[in-house]
mmCIF file with all atom_site columns, C-alpha atoms in Angstrom:
data_model
loop_
_atom_site.group_PDB
_atom_site.id
_atom_site.type_symbol
_atom_site.label_atom_id
_atom_site.label_alt_id
_atom_site.label_comp_id
_atom_site.label_asym_id
_atom_site.label_entity_id
_atom_site.label_seq_id
_atom_site.pdbx_PDB_ins_code
_atom_site.Cartn_x
_atom_site.Cartn_y
_atom_site.Cartn_z
_atom_site.occupancy
_atom_site.B_iso_or_equiv
_atom_site.pdbx_formal_charge
_atom_site.auth_seq_id
_atom_site.auth_comp_id
_atom_site.auth_asym_id
_atom_site.auth_atom_id
_atom_site.pdbx_PDB_model_num
ATOM 1   C CA . MET J 1 1   ? -172.277 -93.739 52.745  1.00 53.00 ? 1199 MET J CA 1
ATOM 2   C CA . PRO J 1 2   ? -168.697 -92.708 53.522  1.00 56.00 ? 1200 PRO J CA 1
ATOM 3   C CA . ARG J 1 3   ? -167.174 -89.442 53.924  1.00 55.00 ? 1201 ARG J CA 1
ATOM 4   C CA . SER J 1 4   ? -164.319 -89.512 52.071  1.00 57.00 ? 1202 SER J CA 1
ATOM 5   C CA . GLY J 1 5   ? -162.629 -86.213 54.293  1.00 57.00 ? 1203 GLY J CA 1
ATOM 6   C CA . LYS J 1 6   ? -161.015 -88.106 57.411  1.00 59.00 ? 1204 LYS J CA 1
ATOM 7   C CA . ARG J 1 7   ? -162.337 -85.941 60.848  1.00 59.00 ? 1205 ARG J CA 1
ATOM 8   C CA . LYS J 1 8   ? -159.765 -85.571 63.737  1.00 61.00 ? 1206 LYS J CA 1
ATOM 9   C CA . ARG J 1 9   ? -161.103 -86.114 67.284  1.00 67.00 ? 1207 ARG J CA 1
ATOM 10  C CA . MET J 1 10  ? -160.006 -83.927 69.887  1.00 64.00 ? 1208 MET J CA 1
ATOM 11  C CA . GLY J 1 11  ? -158.530 -86.095 72.784  1.00 75.00 ? 1209 GLY J CA 1
ATOM 12  C CA . TRP J 1 12  ? -158.238 -84.943 75.981  1.00 75.00 ? 1210 TRP J CA 1
ATOM 13  C CA . PHE J 1 13  ? -155.050 -83.087 75.718  1.00 76.00 ? 1211 PHE J CA 1
ATOM 14  C CA . GLY J 1 14  ? -156.746 -80.717 72.955  1.00 73.00 ? 1212 GLY J CA 1
ATOM 15  C CA . TRP J 1 15  ? -159.595 -80.261 74.822  1.00 76.00 ? 1213 TRP J CA 1
ATOM 16  C CA . SER J 1 16  ? -157.293 -79.341 78.296  1.00 78.00 ? 1214 SER J CA 1
ATOM 17  C CA . LEU J 1 17  ? -156.049 -77.170 76.258  1.00 77.00 ? 1215 LEU J CA 1
ATOM 18  C CA . THR J 1 18  ? -158.746 -75.517 74.789  1.00 80.00 ? 1216 THR J CA 1
ATOM 19  C CA . ALA J 1 19  ? -160.270 -74.833 78.892  1.00 80.00 ? 1217 ALA J CA 1
ATOM 20  C CA . LEU J 1 20  ? -156.959 -73.991 79.685  1.00 83.00 ? 1218 LEU J CA 1
ATOM 21  C CA . GLY J 1 21  ? -156.817 -71.055 76.908  1.00 81.00 ? 1219 GLY J CA 1
ATOM 22  C CA . ILE J 1 22  ? -160.558 -70.083 77.619  1.00 87.00 ? 1220 ILE J CA 1
ATOM 23  C CA . THR J 1 23  ? -159.659 -69.557 81.514  1.00 86.00 ? 1221 THR J CA 1
ATOM 24  C CA . LEU J 1 24  ? -157.140 -67.422 80.957  1.00 85.00 ? 1222 LEU J CA 1
ATOM 25  C CA . VAL J 1 25  ? -158.711 -65.375 78.581  1.00 85.00 ? 1223 VAL J CA 1
ATOM 26  C CA . VAL J 1 26  ? -162.164 -64.756 81.194  1.00 83.00 ? 1224 VAL J CA 1
ATOM 27  C CA . ALA J 1 27  ? -159.077 -64.320 84.048  1.00 82.00 ? 1225 ALA J CA 1
ATOM 28  C CA . VAL J 1 28  ? -157.826 -61.675 82.034  1.00 79.00 ? 1226 VAL J CA 1
ATOM 29  C CA . ALA J 1 29  ? -160.877 -60.104 81.904  1.00 73.00 ? 1227 ALA J CA 1
ATOM 30  C CA . PHE J 1 30  ? -162.165 -59.887 85.127  1.00 73.00 ? 1228 PHE J CA 1
ATOM 31  C CA . PHE J 1 31  ? -158.701 -59.067 86.223  1.00 67.00 ? 1229 PHE J CA 1
ATOM 32  C CA . SER J 1 32  ? -158.813 -56.448 84.173  1.00 64.00 ? 1230 SER J CA 1
ATOM 33  C CA . PHE J 1 33  ? -162.299 -55.549 85.021  1.00 61.00 ? 1231 PHE J CA 1
ATOM 34  C CA . VAL J 1 34  ? -162.273 -55.458 88.907  1.00 58.00 ? 1232 VAL J CA 1
ATOM 35  C CA . PHE J 1 35  ? -158.956 -53.493 88.739  1.00 57.00 ? 1233 PHE J CA 1
ATOM 36  C CA . ASP J 1 36  ? -159.102 -51.307 85.819  1.00 49.00 ? 1234 ASP J CA 1
ATOM 37  C CA . LEU J 1 37  ? -156.080 -52.317 83.161  1.00 47.00 ? 1235 LEU J CA 1
ATOM 38  C CA . GLY J 1 38  ? -158.570 -50.811 80.858  1.00 43.00 ? 1236 GLY J CA 1
ATOM 39  C CA . GLY J 1 39  ? -160.269 -48.342 82.334  1.00 43.00 ? 1237 GLY J CA 1
ATOM 40  C CA . ILE J 1 40  ? -162.974 -49.314 83.708  1.00 41.00 ? 1238 ILE J CA 1
ATOM 41  C CA . GLY J 1 41  ? -163.075 -51.309 87.409  1.00 41.00 ? 1239 GLY J CA 1
ATOM 42  C CA . LEU J 1 42  ? -165.579 -51.624 90.107  1.00 42.00 ? 1240 LEU J CA 1
ATOM 43  C CA . PHE J 1 43  ? -162.380 -50.623 92.965  1.00 42.00 ? 1241 PHE J CA 1
ATOM 44  C CA . ASN J 1 44  ? -162.164 -47.634 90.697  1.00 39.00 ? 1242 ASN J CA 1
ATOM 45  C CA . ASP J 1 45  ? -163.642 -44.479 91.629  1.00 38.00 ? 1243 ASP J CA 1
ATOM 46  C CA . ARG J 1 46  ? -162.010 -42.599 88.146  1.00 36.00 ? 1244 ARG J CA 1
ATOM 47  C CA . GLN J 1 47  ? -165.345 -42.860 86.146  1.00 36.00 ? 1245 GLN J CA 1
ATOM 48  C CA . THR J 1 48  ? -167.048 -41.033 89.371  1.00 35.00 ? 1246 THR J CA 1
ATOM 49  C CA . GLU J 1 49  ? -164.828 -38.610 89.530  1.00 41.00 ? 1247 GLU J CA 1
ATOM 50  C CA . THR J 1 50  ? -164.964 -37.427 85.460  1.00 40.00 ? 1248 THR J CA 1
ATOM 51  C CA . SER J 1 51  ? -168.534 -36.924 86.236  1.00 35.00 ? 1249 SER J CA 1
ATOM 52  C CA . GLU J 1 52  ? -167.858 -35.279 89.843  1.00 40.00 ? 1250 GLU J CA 1
ATOM 53  C CA . GLN J 1 53  ? -165.669 -33.116 88.540  1.00 43.00 ? 1251 GLN J CA 1
ATOM 54  C CA . GLN J 1 54  ? -167.536 -32.563 85.437  1.00 40.00 ? 1252 GLN J CA 1
ATOM 55  C CA . THR J 1 55  ? -170.338 -31.510 87.626  1.00 37.00 ? 1253 THR J CA 1
ATOM 56  C CA . GLU J 1 56  ? -167.683 -29.168 89.816  1.00 42.00 ? 1254 GLU J CA 1
ATOM 57  C CA . GLU J 1 57  ? -166.228 -27.340 86.810  1.00 43.00 ? 1255 GLU J CA 1
ATOM 58  C CA . SER J 1 58  ? -169.901 -26.135 86.095  1.00 40.00 ? 1256 SER J CA 1
ATOM 59  C CA . SER J 1 59  ? -171.739 -25.485 89.703  1.00 31.00 ? 1257 SER J CA 1
ATOM 60  C CA . GLU J 1 60  ? -168.121 -24.469 91.136  1.00 59.00 ? 1258 GLU J CA 1
ATOM 61  C CA . SER J 1 61  ? -167.019 -21.106 89.961  1.00 58.00 ? 1259 SER J CA 1
ATOM 62  C CA . GLY J 1 62  ? -169.505 -20.715 86.496  1.00 74.00 ? 1260 GLY J CA 1
ATOM 63  C CA . GLN J 1 63  ? -166.746 -18.907 84.781  1.00 77.00 ? 1261 GLN J CA 1
ATOM 64  C CA . SER J 1 64  ? -165.381 -20.590 81.549  1.00 84.00 ? 1262 SER J CA 1
ATOM 65  C CA . GLN J 1 65  ? -161.277 -21.358 81.702  1.00 82.00 ? 1263 GLN J CA 1
ATOM 66  C CA . GLU J 1 66  ? -160.792 -18.375 79.368  1.00 84.00 ? 1264 GLU J CA 1
ATOM 67  C CA . GLU J 1 67  ? -162.259 -15.977 82.646  1.00 83.00 ? 1265 GLU J CA 1
ATOM 68  C CA . LEU J 1 68  ? -160.969 -18.125 85.256  1.00 81.00 ? 1266 LEU J CA 1
ATOM 69  C CA . GLU J 1 69  ? -157.430 -17.700 83.390  1.00 84.00 ? 1267 GLU J CA 1
ATOM 70  C CA . GLN J 1 70  ? -157.985 -13.718 82.828  1.00 83.00 ? 1268 GLN J CA 1
ATOM 71  C CA . LYS J 1 71  ? -158.310 -13.529 86.459  1.00 80.00 ? 1269 LYS J CA 1
ATOM 72  C CA . ALA J 1 72  ? -154.953 -15.514 87.289  1.00 81.00 ? 1270 ALA J CA 1
ATOM 73  C CA . GLU J 1 73  ? -153.213 -12.651 85.306  1.00 82.00 ? 1271 GLU J CA 1
ATOM 74  C CA . GLU J 1 74  ? -154.465 -10.171 86.936  1.00 82.00 ? 1272 GLU J CA 1
ATOM 75  C CA . THR J 1 75  ? -154.128 -12.104 90.028  1.00 80.00 ? 1273 THR J CA 1
ATOM 76  C CA . ARG J 1 76  ? -149.956 -12.623 89.271  1.00 78.00 ? 1274 ARG J CA 1
ATOM 77  C CA . GLU J 1 77  ? -149.864 -9.239  89.138  1.00 78.00 ? 1275 GLU J CA 1
ATOM 78  C CA . SER J 1 78  ? -151.279 -7.794  92.199  1.00 77.00 ? 1276 SER J CA 1
ATOM 79  C CA . VAL J 1 79  ? -152.225 -10.195 94.919  1.00 79.00 ? 1277 VAL J CA 1
ATOM 80  C CA . GLY J 1 80  ? -149.118 -12.507 94.061  1.00 75.00 ? 1278 GLY J CA 1
ATOM 81  C CA . LYS J 1 81  ? -146.625 -9.883  93.719  1.00 80.00 ? 1279 LYS J CA 1
ATOM 82  C CA . GLU J 1 82  ? -147.666 -8.757  97.226  1.00 83.00 ? 1280 GLU J CA 1
ATOM 83  C CA . TYR J 1 83  ? -147.526 -11.646 99.158  1.00 87.00 ? 1281 TYR J CA 1
ATOM 84  C CA . GLU J 1 84  ? -144.586 -13.306 97.609  1.00 91.00 ? 1282 GLU J CA 1
ATOM 85  C CA . ASP J 1 85  ? -144.354 -15.831 101.584 1.00 93.00 ? 1283 ASP J CA 1
ATOM 86  C CA . VAL J 1 86  ? -147.707 -16.844 100.724 1.00 95.00 ? 1284 VAL J CA 1
ATOM 87  C CA . GLY J 1 87  ? -147.075 -17.795 96.503  1.00 94.00 ? 1285 GLY J CA 1
ATOM 88  C CA . ASP J 1 88  ? -144.126 -19.763 98.150  1.00 95.00 ? 1286 ASP J CA 1
ATOM 89  C CA . PHE J 1 89  ? -146.070 -21.644 100.423 1.00 97.00 ? 1287 PHE J CA 1
ATOM 90  C CA . VAL J 1 90  ? -148.386 -22.034 98.207  1.00 96.00 ? 1288 VAL J CA 1
ATOM 91  C CA . ALA J 1 91  ? -146.428 -23.507 95.654  1.00 96.00 ? 1289 ALA J CA 1
ATOM 92  C CA . GLU J 1 92  ? -144.062 -25.860 98.197  1.00 97.00 ? 1290 GLU J CA 1
ATOM 93  C CA . THR J 1 93  ? -147.906 -27.013 99.590  1.00 97.00 ? 1291 THR J CA 1
ATOM 94  C CA . HIS J 1 94  ? -148.785 -28.149 95.539  1.00 97.00 ? 1292 HIS J CA 1
ATOM 95  C CA . ASP J 1 95  ? -146.115 -29.787 94.746  1.00 97.00 ? 1293 ASP J CA 1
ATOM 96  C CA . PHE J 1 96  ? -147.032 -31.991 98.083  1.00 97.00 ? 1294 PHE J CA 1
ATOM 97  C CA . TYR J 1 97  ? -150.162 -32.763 96.407  1.00 97.00 ? 1295 TYR J CA 1
ATOM 98  C CA . ASN J 1 98  ? -149.024 -33.256 92.774  1.00 95.00 ? 1296 ASN J CA 1
ATOM 99  C CA . ASP J 1 99  ? -146.185 -36.259 94.368  1.00 96.00 ? 1297 ASP J CA 1
ATOM 100 C CA . THR J 1 100 ? -148.381 -38.102 96.596  1.00 96.00 ? 1298 THR J CA 1
ATOM 101 C CA . THR J 1 101 ? -152.315 -37.274 95.160  1.00 94.00 ? 1299 THR J CA 1
ATOM 102 C CA . GLY J 1 102 ? -151.513 -37.165 91.349  1.00 88.00 ? 1300 GLY J CA 1
ATOM 103 C CA . TYR J 1 103 ? -151.642 -39.805 88.266  1.00 86.00 ? 1301 TYR J CA 1
ATOM 104 C CA . GLY J 1 104 ? -153.903 -41.841 90.583  1.00 88.00 ? 1302 GLY J CA 1
ATOM 105 C CA . ARG J 1 105 ? -152.133 -41.719 93.882  1.00 93.00 ? 1303 ARG J CA 1
ATOM 106 C CA . ILE J 1 106 ? -155.046 -40.486 95.805  1.00 94.00 ? 1304 ILE J CA 1
ATOM 107 C CA . ASP J 1 107 ? -156.782 -44.107 95.516  1.00 93.00 ? 1305 ASP J CA 1
ATOM 108 C CA . ASN J 1 108 ? -153.228 -45.670 97.401  1.00 94.00 ? 1306 ASN J CA 1
ATOM 109 C CA . LEU J 1 109 ? -152.518 -42.730 99.819  1.00 95.00 ? 1307 LEU J CA 1
ATOM 110 C CA . ASP J 1 110 ? -150.748 -42.851 102.943 1.00 95.00 ? 1308 ASP J CA 1
ATOM 111 C CA . TRP J 1 111 ? -152.411 -41.256 105.140 1.00 96.00 ? 1309 TRP J CA 1
ATOM 112 C CA . SER J 1 112 ? -150.029 -40.765 108.510 1.00 95.00 ? 1310 SER J CA 1
ATOM 113 C CA . GLU J 1 113 ? -148.125 -38.384 105.016 1.00 97.00 ? 1311 GLU J CA 1
ATOM 114 C CA . GLN J 1 114 ? -151.559 -36.329 104.494 1.00 97.00 ? 1312 GLN J CA 1
ATOM 115 C CA . GLU J 1 115 ? -152.036 -35.585 109.031 1.00 96.00 ? 1313 GLU J CA 1
ATOM 116 C CA . THR J 1 116 ? -148.974 -34.607 108.720 1.00 97.00 ? 1314 THR J CA 1
ATOM 117 C CA . GLU J 1 117 ? -148.710 -33.050 106.409 1.00 98.00 ? 1315 GLU J CA 1
ATOM 118 C CA . ALA J 1 118 ? -152.221 -30.842 107.392 1.00 97.00 ? 1316 ALA J CA 1
ATOM 119 C CA . GLU J 1 119 ? -150.265 -30.642 109.962 1.00 98.00 ? 1317 GLU J CA 1
ATOM 120 C CA . GLU J 1 120 ? -147.542 -28.286 108.349 1.00 98.00 ? 1318 GLU J CA 1
ATOM 121 C CA . ILE J 1 121 ? -150.228 -26.054 106.837 1.00 98.00 ? 1319 ILE J CA 1
ATOM 122 C CA . LEU J 1 122 ? -152.390 -25.804 109.991 1.00 98.00 ? 1320 LEU J CA 1
ATOM 123 C CA . ALA J 1 123 ? -148.580 -24.269 111.140 1.00 98.00 ? 1321 ALA J CA 1
ATOM 124 C CA . VAL J 1 124 ? -148.097 -22.008 108.839 1.00 98.00 ? 1322 VAL J CA 1
ATOM 125 C CA . LEU J 1 125 ? -151.694 -20.601 108.358 1.00 98.00 ? 1323 LEU J CA 1
ATOM 126 C CA . ASP J 1 126 ? -151.545 -20.136 112.437 1.00 98.00 ? 1324 ASP J CA 1
ATOM 127 C CA . GLU J 1 127 ? -148.594 -17.729 111.159 1.00 97.00 ? 1325 GLU J CA 1
ATOM 128 C CA . MET J 1 128 ? -149.413 -16.513 107.471 1.00 96.00 ? 1326 MET J CA 1
ATOM 129 C CA . LEU J 1 129 ? -153.532 -15.018 108.356 1.00 96.00 ? 1327 LEU J CA 1
ATOM 130 C CA . PRO J 1 130 ? -153.396 -12.402 110.534 1.00 96.00 ? 1328 PRO J CA 1
ATOM 131 C CA . LYS J 1 131 ? -150.898 -11.250 107.892 1.00 94.00 ? 1329 LYS J CA 1
ATOM 132 C CA . VAL J 1 132 ? -153.565 -11.247 104.821 1.00 96.00 ? 1330 VAL J CA 1
ATOM 133 C CA . LYS J 1 133 ? -155.226 -8.462  103.680 1.00 95.00 ? 1331 LYS J CA 1
ATOM 134 C CA . ASP J 1 134 ? -156.841 -9.597  100.794 1.00 94.00 ? 1332 ASP J CA 1
ATOM 135 C CA . ASP J 1 135 ? -159.976 -10.493 101.033 1.00 96.00 ? 1333 ASP J CA 1
ATOM 136 C CA . ALA J 1 136 ? -160.681 -12.842 98.245  1.00 94.00 ? 1334 ALA J CA 1
ATOM 137 C CA . LEU J 1 137 ? -157.200 -14.904 99.824  1.00 96.00 ? 1335 LEU J CA 1
ATOM 138 C CA . LYS J 1 138 ? -157.496 -14.872 102.331 1.00 97.00 ? 1336 LYS J CA 1
ATOM 139 C CA . SER J 1 139 ? -161.068 -16.802 102.376 1.00 97.00 ? 1337 SER J CA 1
ATOM 140 C CA . ASP J 1 140 ? -159.409 -19.072 100.787 1.00 97.00 ? 1338 ASP J CA 1
ATOM 141 C CA . LEU J 1 141 ? -156.858 -19.457 103.251 1.00 98.00 ? 1339 LEU J CA 1
ATOM 142 C CA . GLU J 1 142 ? -159.324 -19.921 105.489 1.00 98.00 ? 1340 GLU J CA 1
ATOM 143 C CA . LYS J 1 143 ? -161.408 -22.475 103.306 1.00 98.00 ? 1341 LYS J CA 1
ATOM 144 C CA . ILE J 1 144 ? -158.215 -24.594 103.673 1.00 98.00 ? 1342 ILE J CA 1
ATOM 145 C CA . ASP J 1 145 ? -158.041 -24.411 106.714 1.00 98.00 ? 1343 ASP J CA 1
ATOM 146 C CA . GLN J 1 146 ? -161.194 -25.774 107.585 1.00 98.00 ? 1344 GLN J CA 1
ATOM 147 C CA . LEU J 1 147 ? -160.084 -28.507 105.168 1.00 98.00 ? 1345 LEU J CA 1
ATOM 148 C CA . ALA J 1 148 ? -156.967 -29.327 106.240 1.00 98.00 ? 1346 ALA J CA 1
ATOM 149 C CA . THR J 1 149 ? -158.367 -29.185 109.943 1.00 97.00 ? 1347 THR J CA 1
ATOM 150 C CA . SER J 1 150 ? -161.785 -31.501 108.553 1.00 97.00 ? 1348 SER J CA 1
ATOM 151 C CA . ALA J 1 151 ? -157.896 -33.783 106.946 1.00 96.00 ? 1349 ALA J CA 1
ATOM 152 C CA . LEU J 1 152 ? -156.619 -34.716 110.581 1.00 94.00 ? 1350 LEU J CA 1
ATOM 153 C CA . ASP J 1 153 ? -160.327 -35.706 111.666 1.00 92.00 ? 1351 ASP J CA 1
ATOM 154 C CA . ASP J 1 154 ? -161.069 -38.217 109.541 1.00 92.00 ? 1352 ASP J CA 1
ATOM 155 C CA . ASP J 1 155 ? -159.174 -39.880 106.444 1.00 92.00 ? 1353 ASP J CA 1
ATOM 156 C CA . ASN J 1 156 ? -161.997 -38.595 103.466 1.00 95.00 ? 1354 ASN J CA 1
ATOM 157 C CA . LYS J 1 157 ? -159.880 -38.929 100.417 1.00 95.00 ? 1355 LYS J CA 1
ATOM 158 C CA . LYS J 1 158 ? -162.657 -35.827 98.764  1.00 96.00 ? 1356 LYS J CA 1
ATOM 159 C CA . THR J 1 159 ? -161.586 -33.314 101.337 1.00 97.00 ? 1357 THR J CA 1
ATOM 160 C CA . VAL J 1 160 ? -157.674 -34.180 100.698 1.00 97.00 ? 1358 VAL J CA 1
ATOM 161 C CA . ARG J 1 161 ? -158.756 -33.821 96.349  1.00 96.00 ? 1359 ARG J CA 1
ATOM 162 C CA . SER J 1 162 ? -159.903 -30.471 97.386  1.00 97.00 ? 1360 SER J CA 1
ATOM 163 C CA . LEU J 1 163 ? -156.825 -29.268 99.436  1.00 97.00 ? 1361 LEU J CA 1
ATOM 164 C CA . HIS J 1 164 ? -155.130 -30.243 96.497  1.00 97.00 ? 1362 HIS J CA 1
ATOM 165 C CA . ARG J 1 165 ? -157.712 -28.234 93.973  1.00 96.00 ? 1363 ARG J CA 1
ATOM 166 C CA . MET J 1 166 ? -157.393 -25.363 96.365  1.00 97.00 ? 1364 MET J CA 1
ATOM 167 C CA . PHE J 1 167 ? -153.638 -25.035 96.166  1.00 97.00 ? 1365 PHE J CA 1
ATOM 168 C CA . HIS J 1 168 ? -153.349 -25.932 92.468  1.00 95.00 ? 1366 HIS J CA 1
ATOM 169 C CA . ASP J 1 169 ? -155.455 -22.559 91.400  1.00 95.00 ? 1367 ASP J CA 1
ATOM 170 C CA . LEU J 1 170 ? -154.123 -20.476 93.940  1.00 95.00 ? 1368 LEU J CA 1
ATOM 171 C CA . ASP J 1 171 ? -150.456 -21.574 92.014  1.00 95.00 ? 1369 ASP J CA 1
ATOM 172 C CA . ILE J 1 172 ? -151.946 -20.448 88.914  1.00 92.00 ? 1370 ILE J CA 1
ATOM 173 C CA . ALA J 1 173 ? -152.818 -17.380 90.757  1.00 91.00 ? 1371 ALA J CA 1
ATOM 174 C CA . LEU J 1 174 ? -150.113 -16.603 92.655  1.00 93.00 ? 1372 LEU J CA 1
ATOM 175 C CA . ASN J 1 175 ? -147.627 -17.981 90.801  1.00 91.00 ? 1373 ASN J CA 1
ATOM 176 C CA . ASP J 1 176 ? -148.062 -18.660 87.473  1.00 88.00 ? 1374 ASP J CA 1
ATOM 177 C CA . TYR J 1 177 ? -148.023 -22.627 87.436  1.00 91.00 ? 1375 TYR J CA 1
ATOM 178 C CA . GLN J 1 178 ? -147.128 -24.393 84.052  1.00 89.00 ? 1376 GLN J CA 1
ATOM 179 C CA . GLY J 1 179 ? -148.165 -28.061 85.031  1.00 88.00 ? 1377 GLY J CA 1
ATOM 180 C CA . THR J 1 180 ? -151.597 -28.234 83.169  1.00 86.00 ? 1378 THR J CA 1
ATOM 181 C CA . ASP J 1 181 ? -153.991 -25.652 81.906  1.00 81.00 ? 1379 ASP J CA 1
ATOM 182 C CA . LYS J 1 182 ? -157.283 -26.498 83.637  1.00 90.00 ? 1380 LYS J CA 1
ATOM 183 C CA . ILE J 1 183 ? -158.285 -24.410 86.621  1.00 91.00 ? 1381 ILE J CA 1
ATOM 184 C CA . TRP J 1 184 ? -160.980 -25.872 88.932  1.00 94.00 ? 1382 TRP J CA 1
ATOM 185 C CA . GLY J 1 185 ? -162.726 -22.375 89.752  1.00 92.00 ? 1383 GLY J CA 1
ATOM 186 C CA . VAL J 1 186 ? -162.910 -23.903 93.640  1.00 96.00 ? 1384 VAL J CA 1
ATOM 187 C CA . THR J 1 187 ? -160.564 -19.920 95.108  1.00 95.00 ? 1385 THR J CA 1
ATOM 188 C CA . ASN J 1 188 ? -162.742 -17.061 95.299  1.00 94.00 ? 1386 ASN J CA 1
ATOM 189 C CA . THR J 1 189 ? -159.308 -15.646 94.014  1.00 91.00 ? 1387 THR J CA 1
ATOM 190 C CA . LEU J 1 190 ? -159.896 -15.817 91.482  1.00 88.00 ? 1388 LEU J CA 1
ATOM 191 C CA . LYS J 1 191 ? -164.120 -15.506 90.968  1.00 88.00 ? 1389 LYS J CA 1
#
């Protein structure tokens, strides 16, 4: 018995459009996955960074954000006022790291720029370290010296990230940096 309605067949043009559409969807999905357009990606370590940050947050200082903020206020009133030159150096260098590593730029570092900055850090610390008498601040500046030396020896973004975090926390401790409330808890100055 014949059917009452006509059924249209999809011709070569219809199949071509369907295949093109499917190919486009697959290509966009693949591109998004590989290059992290949707929050995950093969060549992006933000997920790793997030888990590293969570681990570091709990293991570096063992202090809550509130405790770190209270310590930062106390430090600004004492160490921050006594070592304004260190505070100026910290603020300038922190700005450099914000500009060159913040908001995902750490994945595309200009290594010659990073090495030049590490050399400048070492030159300033050569003059500054002998004048610093506060044990915690001196310890932090010595750690920065070691990290900057390491940054010259190898192109390791974890070293650059550590430098940025050191300057970030010191900028909060010495200068009341207001760019974020986040304190990493990586300095002795805030312990």
